[in-house]
C-alpha cells in the first residue's frame, strides 16, 4: 500500500533524525520513541523531568518538534503518539535529563506558535494516578462512590467530585468524578479491569478514561456550573450524554 504524503513526511523525518541524532528509535503501542541518547550513562531521569505537549498539528513531526524542545535542554526521551495512518495524535511527551530543564521548557515553549494561529500547550507531566469516571447518576454522593470503587478495585485513596456547588447542603457529583489511586500501577490495573467489558454502576454505563495532565487540578479549582466544564473535559460524556447535548439542555 502506498503511503500518503503525511505518512511519507513522518517516515522521512524519522529516518533523518535517526541519522542526525543517533538516538535509538522504536515504535510500539501507538507511539514513536526517540531515546535514550547513545552516550547516556546511569539511571533514567527522576520524576518531575517530563513535560506533556498537546495541541500539536497532525502533520507536525519530530523533525520540527525535537529540535525545538532540544533548544531548552538535553532530551533523554521523546515520545510522539501516532495513529495507524502515519499522523500524530496531537500530543507528545518529552523527558529531560534534569527537572530544571523541564520547568524551563514549560516557561519558554508553552503557547509557542508552531504554525500561524496554532500554539502548543506545554506543562509538566505527572504520573497518572487518577481515573475519570463519567456517566454517573447525579444522586450519588462521594462516600457511596468511594465505597463502591474500593470494592471493585484495589488501591483507591479518594474520590474527587470536581467543582463545588457552594449552595448545596450535601455536595453531590456533576455526573463525573476522578478516582485517586495510591500509584500509577494501581490506576493502570483498575483501568484494565474496568475496561474488560462494558462497566456499569447503578445500572448506568460508565465512561472510564485517563484524565489529561493538569485536568484534575483544574477542575477541582472551578467554581462554576456544568456548561462551563465542557471546555475542560474535551467534549467528554457527562451523566451519559455528550458535552454538546448537555450544554444545550443547560442553557
mmCIF file of N, CA and C in Angstrom, residues 114-190:
data_model
loop_
_atom_site.group_PDB
_atom_site.id
_atom_site.type_symbol
_atom_site.label_atom_id
_atom_site.label_comp_id
_atom_site.label_asym_id
_atom_site.label_seq_id
_atom_site.Cartn_x
_atom_site.Cartn_y
_atom_site.Cartn_z
ATOM 1 N N UNK A 114 3.649 27.179 16.656
ATOM 2 C CA UNK A 114 4.378 26.303 15.739
ATOM 3 C C UNK A 114 3.855 26.417 14.312
ATOM 4 N N UNK A 115 2.625 26.864 14.168
ATOM 5 C CA UNK A 115 2.026 27.191 12.885
ATOM 6 C C UNK A 115 1.253 28.498 13.077
ATOM 7 N N UNK A 116 1.066 29.280 12.026
ATOM 8 C CA UNK A 116 0.294 30.516 12.195
ATOM 9 C C UNK A 116 -1.072 30.238 12.829
ATOM 10 N N UNK A 117 -1.307 30.863 13.968
ATOM 11 C CA UNK A 117 -2.566 30.685 14.677
ATOM 12 C C UNK A 117 -2.702 29.370 15.405
ATOM 13 N N UNK A 118 -1.608 28.611 15.539
ATOM 14 C CA UNK A 118 -1.658 27.288 16.168
ATOM 15 C C UNK A 118 -0.533 27.181 17.197
ATOM 16 N N UNK A 119 -0.897 27.301 18.489
ATOM 17 C CA UNK A 119 0.092 27.317 19.569
ATOM 18 C C UNK A 119 0.121 25.994 20.322
ATOM 19 N N UNK A 120 1.317 25.578 20.719
ATOM 20 C CA UNK A 120 1.483 24.380 21.530
ATOM 21 C C UNK A 120 1.146 24.688 22.981
ATOM 22 N N UNK A 121 0.625 23.680 23.688
ATOM 23 C CA UNK A 121 0.431 23.775 25.131
ATOM 24 C C UNK A 121 1.429 22.824 25.791
ATOM 25 N N UNK A 122 2.214 23.342 26.706
ATOM 26 C CA UNK A 122 3.282 22.564 27.335
ATOM 27 C C UNK A 122 3.153 22.697 28.848
ATOM 28 N N UNK A 123 3.121 21.576 29.552
ATOM 29 C CA UNK A 123 3.071 21.592 31.004
ATOM 30 C C UNK A 123 3.805 20.383 31.564
ATOM 31 N N UNK A 124 4.217 20.505 32.816
ATOM 32 C CA UNK A 124 4.942 19.408 33.460
ATOM 33 C C UNK A 124 4.016 18.216 33.595
ATOM 34 N N UNK A 125 4.488 17.040 33.187
ATOM 35 C CA UNK A 125 3.709 15.812 33.269
ATOM 36 C C UNK A 125 3.862 15.178 34.643
ATOM 37 N N UNK A 126 2.821 14.496 35.084
ATOM 38 C CA UNK A 126 2.878 13.771 36.346
ATOM 39 C C UNK A 126 2.405 12.345 36.116
ATOM 40 N N UNK A 127 2.797 11.445 37.035
ATOM 41 C CA UNK A 127 2.329 10.071 36.935
ATOM 42 C C UNK A 127 0.804 10.042 36.992
ATOM 43 N N UNK A 128 0.202 9.193 36.191
ATOM 44 C CA UNK A 128 -1.247 9.095 36.156
ATOM 45 C C UNK A 128 -1.731 8.232 37.310
ATOM 46 N N UNK A 129 -2.303 8.868 38.289
ATOM 47 C CA UNK A 129 -2.826 8.158 39.457
ATOM 48 C C UNK A 129 -4.330 8.370 39.609
ATOM 49 N N UNK A 130 -4.971 8.957 38.589
ATOM 50 C CA UNK A 130 -6.403 9.207 38.635
ATOM 51 C C UNK A 130 -7.084 8.549 37.441
ATOM 52 N N UNK A 131 -8.335 8.166 37.625
ATOM 53 C CA UNK A 131 -9.196 7.739 36.534
ATOM 54 C C UNK A 131 -10.426 8.630 36.504
ATOM 55 N N UNK A 132 -10.818 9.012 35.304
ATOM 56 C CA UNK A 132 -12.056 9.759 35.093
ATOM 57 C C UNK A 132 -13.194 8.767 34.916
ATOM 58 N N UNK A 133 -14.271 8.938 35.676
ATOM 59 C CA UNK A 133 -15.489 8.149 35.519
ATOM 60 C C UNK A 133 -16.625 9.098 35.148
ATOM 61 N N UNK A 134 -17.182 8.925 33.964
ATOM 62 C CA UNK A 134 -18.276 9.767 33.506
ATOM 63 C C UNK A 134 -19.555 8.962 33.326
ATOM 64 N N UNK A 135 -20.694 9.639 33.378
ATOM 65 C CA UNK A 135 -21.983 8.974 33.221
ATOM 66 C C UNK A 135 -22.600 8.509 34.510
ATOM 67 N N UNK A 136 -22.112 9.004 35.646
ATOM 68 C CA UNK A 136 -22.629 8.588 36.952
ATOM 69 C C UNK A 136 -23.994 9.206 37.243
ATOM 70 N N UNK A 137 -24.840 8.481 37.975
ATOM 71 C CA UNK A 137 -26.074 9.114 38.458
ATOM 72 C C UNK A 137 -25.726 10.273 39.392
ATOM 73 N N UNK A 138 -26.399 11.373 39.222
ATOM 74 C CA UNK A 138 -26.010 12.556 39.994
ATOM 75 C C UNK A 138 -26.519 12.542 41.435
ATOM 76 N N UNK A 139 -27.339 11.546 41.768
ATOM 77 C CA UNK A 139 -27.818 11.480 43.152
ATOM 78 C C UNK A 139 -26.881 10.671 44.041
ATOM 79 N N UNK A 140 -25.731 10.265 43.525
ATOM 80 C CA UNK A 140 -24.773 9.501 44.319
ATOM 81 C C UNK A 140 -23.727 10.436 44.916
ATOM 82 N N UNK A 141 -23.457 10.227 46.190
ATOM 83 C CA UNK A 141 -22.554 11.115 46.903
ATOM 84 C C UNK A 141 -21.168 10.488 47.018
ATOM 85 N N UNK A 142 -20.253 11.301 47.493
ATOM 86 C CA UNK A 142 -18.849 10.908 47.497
ATOM 87 C C UNK A 142 -18.616 9.570 48.184
ATOM 88 N N UNK A 143 -19.137 9.382 49.397
ATOM 89 C CA UNK A 143 -18.865 8.161 50.142
ATOM 90 C C UNK A 143 -19.452 6.933 49.458
ATOM 91 N N UNK A 144 -20.603 7.082 48.822
ATOM 92 C CA UNK A 144 -21.190 5.954 48.087
ATOM 93 C C UNK A 144 -20.282 5.518 46.938
ATOM 94 N N UNK A 145 -19.776 6.497 46.179
ATOM 95 C CA UNK A 145 -18.897 6.187 45.051
ATOM 96 C C UNK A 145 -17.576 5.628 45.542
ATOM 97 N N UNK A 146 -17.040 6.235 46.609
ATOM 98 C CA UNK A 146 -15.765 5.773 47.159
ATOM 99 C C UNK A 146 -15.848 4.326 47.621
ATOM 100 N N UNK A 147 -16.886 3.984 48.362
ATOM 101 C CA UNK A 147 -17.033 2.615 48.855
ATOM 102 C C UNK A 147 -17.199 1.622 47.701
ATOM 103 N N UNK A 148 -17.961 1.998 46.690
ATOM 104 C CA UNK A 148 -18.175 1.113 45.544
ATOM 105 C C UNK A 148 -16.861 0.860 44.797
ATOM 106 N N UNK A 149 -16.062 1.925 44.596
ATOM 107 C CA UNK A 149 -14.806 1.769 43.870
ATOM 108 C C UNK A 149 -13.775 0.989 44.677
ATOM 109 N N UNK A 150 -13.826 1.089 45.999
ATOM 110 C CA UNK A 150 -12.923 0.298 46.833
ATOM 111 C C UNK A 150 -13.261 -1.183 46.769
ATOM 112 N N UNK A 151 -14.543 -1.493 46.600
ATOM 113 C CA UNK A 151 -14.946 -2.890 46.434
ATOM 114 C C UNK A 151 -14.492 -3.430 45.082
ATOM 115 N N UNK A 152 -14.595 -2.608 44.062
ATOM 116 C CA UNK A 152 -14.325 -3.053 42.689
ATOM 117 C C UNK A 152 -12.847 -3.067 42.336
ATOM 118 N N UNK A 153 -12.060 -2.139 42.889
ATOM 119 C CA UNK A 153 -10.648 -2.009 42.511
ATOM 120 C C UNK A 153 -9.778 -1.819 43.744
ATOM 121 N N UNK A 154 -8.511 -2.133 43.600
ATOM 122 C CA UNK A 154 -7.546 -2.006 44.701
ATOM 123 C C UNK A 154 -6.802 -0.676 44.625
ATOM 124 N N UNK A 155 -6.376 -0.199 45.786
ATOM 125 C CA UNK A 155 -5.516 0.980 45.836
ATOM 126 C C UNK A 155 -6.229 2.308 45.785
ATOM 127 N N UNK A 156 -7.548 2.332 45.985
ATOM 128 C CA UNK A 156 -8.294 3.595 45.933
ATOM 129 C C UNK A 156 -7.991 4.428 47.175
ATOM 130 N N UNK A 157 -7.596 5.684 46.963
ATOM 131 C CA UNK A 157 -7.326 6.589 48.070
ATOM 132 C C UNK A 157 -8.457 7.584 48.303
ATOM 133 N N UNK A 158 -9.056 8.066 47.202
ATOM 134 C CA UNK A 158 -10.057 9.120 47.354
ATOM 135 C C UNK A 158 -10.893 9.214 46.081
ATOM 136 N N UNK A 159 -11.999 9.918 46.192
ATOM 137 C CA UNK A 159 -12.825 10.261 45.043
ATOM 138 C C UNK A 159 -12.967 11.779 45.030
ATOM 139 N N UNK A 160 -12.686 12.385 43.888
ATOM 140 C CA UNK A 160 -12.743 13.836 43.735
ATOM 141 C C UNK A 160 -13.983 14.178 42.930
ATOM 142 N N UNK A 161 -14.860 14.982 43.528
ATOM 143 C CA UNK A 161 -16.141 15.278 42.905
ATOM 144 C C UNK A 161 -16.040 16.316 41.803
ATOM 145 N N UNK A 162 -15.023 17.133 41.807
ATOM 146 C CA UNK A 162 -14.938 18.201 40.822
ATOM 147 C C UNK A 162 -15.396 19.508 41.430
ATOM 148 N N UNK A 163 -16.014 20.377 40.634
ATOM 149 C CA UNK A 163 -16.411 21.695 41.136
ATOM 150 C C UNK A 163 -17.349 21.592 42.324
ATOM 151 N N UNK A 164 -17.241 22.533 43.219
ATOM 152 C CA UNK A 164 -18.070 22.558 44.411
ATOM 153 C C UNK A 164 -19.296 23.418 44.160
ATOM 154 N N UNK A 165 -20.461 22.830 44.387
ATOM 155 C CA UNK A 165 -21.698 23.601 44.353
ATOM 156 C C UNK A 165 -21.889 24.202 45.744
ATOM 157 N N UNK A 166 -21.474 25.450 45.883
ATOM 158 C CA UNK A 166 -21.424 26.042 47.215
ATOM 159 C C UNK A 166 -22.800 26.284 47.811
ATOM 160 N N UNK A 167 -23.861 26.162 46.987
ATOM 161 C CA UNK A 167 -25.203 26.352 47.510
ATOM 162 C C UNK A 167 -25.869 25.061 47.955
ATOM 163 N N UNK A 168 -25.199 23.922 47.730
ATOM 164 C CA UNK A 168 -25.809 22.632 48.062
ATOM 165 C C UNK A 168 -25.534 22.262 49.513
ATOM 166 N N UNK A 169 -26.525 21.664 50.162
ATOM 167 C CA UNK A 169 -26.334 21.240 51.549
ATOM 168 C C UNK A 169 -25.452 19.994 51.627
ATOM 169 N N UNK A 170 -25.581 19.102 50.625
ATOM 170 C CA UNK A 170 -24.712 17.924 50.523
ATOM 171 C C UNK A 170 -24.097 17.924 49.129
ATOM 172 N N UNK A 171 -22.775 18.084 49.015
ATOM 173 C CA UNK A 171 -22.156 18.156 47.688
ATOM 174 C C UNK A 171 -22.267 16.838 46.940
ATOM 175 N N UNK A 172 -23.097 16.806 45.888
ATOM 176 C CA UNK A 172 -23.222 15.623 45.049
ATOM 177 C C UNK A 172 -22.274 15.755 43.868
ATOM 178 N N UNK A 173 -22.365 14.819 42.911
ATOM 179 C CA UNK A 173 -21.454 14.876 41.769
ATOM 180 C C UNK A 173 -22.148 15.505 40.566
ATOM 181 N N UNK A 174 -21.350 15.933 39.594
ATOM 182 C CA UNK A 174 -21.872 16.536 38.373
ATOM 183 C C UNK A 174 -22.000 15.510 37.253
ATOM 184 N N UNK A 175 -22.102 14.251 37.599
ATOM 185 C CA UNK A 175 -22.176 13.197 36.599
ATOM 186 C C UNK A 175 -20.833 12.597 36.276
ATOM 187 N N UNK A 176 -19.770 13.101 36.917
ATOM 188 C CA UNK A 176 -18.437 12.532 36.728
ATOM 189 C C UNK A 176 -17.628 12.755 38.005
ATOM 190 N N UNK A 177 -16.635 11.890 38.194
ATOM 191 C CA UNK A 177 -15.694 12.036 39.307
ATOM 192 C C UNK A 177 -14.307 11.603 38.830
ATOM 193 N N UNK A 178 -13.311 11.897 39.654
ATOM 194 C CA UNK A 178 -11.969 11.365 39.461
ATOM 195 C C UNK A 178 -11.654 10.457 40.646
ATOM 196 N N UNK A 179 -11.237 9.239 40.350
ATOM 197 C CA UNK A 179 -10.845 8.302 41.399
ATOM 198 C C UNK A 179 -9.336 8.379 41.550
ATOM 199 N N UNK A 180 -8.880 8.677 42.752
ATOM 200 C CA UNK A 180 -7.451 8.826 43.037
ATOM 201 C C UNK A 180 -6.914 7.508 43.596
ATOM 202 N N UNK A 181 -5.885 6.966 42.925
ATOM 203 C CA UNK A 181 -5.271 5.706 43.346
ATOM 204 C C UNK A 181 -3.921 5.947 44.007
ATOM 205 N N UNK A 182 -3.472 4.957 44.751
ATOM 206 C CA UNK A 182 -2.222 5.082 45.501
ATOM 207 C C UNK A 182 -1.000 5.155 44.607
ATOM 208 N N UNK A 183 -1.083 4.647 43.381
ATOM 209 C CA UNK A 183 0.067 4.639 42.476
ATOM 210 C C UNK A 183 -0.417 4.555 41.034
ATOM 211 N N UNK A 184 0.503 4.817 40.132
ATOM 212 C CA UNK A 184 0.188 4.672 38.710
ATOM 213 C C UNK A 184 -0.145 3.213 38.386
ATOM 214 N N UNK A 185 0.574 2.283 39.017
ATOM 215 C CA UNK A 185 0.325 0.858 38.785
ATOM 216 C C UNK A 185 -1.098 0.485 39.209
ATOM 217 N N UNK A 186 -1.521 0.976 40.365
ATOM 218 C CA UNK A 186 -2.871 0.677 40.848
ATOM 219 C C UNK A 186 -3.922 1.256 39.903
ATOM 220 N N UNK A 187 -3.693 2.475 39.422
ATOM 221 C CA UNK A 187 -4.640 3.093 38.492
ATOM 222 C C UNK A 187 -4.684 2.331 37.170
ATOM 223 N N UNK A 188 -3.520 1.900 36.698
ATOM 224 C CA UNK A 188 -3.460 1.136 35.442
ATOM 225 C C UNK A 188 -4.196 -0.183 35.577
ATOM 226 N N UNK A 189 -3.983 -0.883 36.685
ATOM 227 C CA UNK A 189 -4.660 -2.166 36.899
ATOM 228 C C UNK A 189 -6.174 -1.978 36.999
ATOM 229 N N UNK A 190 -6.588 -0.901 37.658
ATOM 230 C CA UNK A 190 -8.020 -0.632 37.784
ATOM 231 C C UNK A 190 -8.632 -0.325 36.420
#
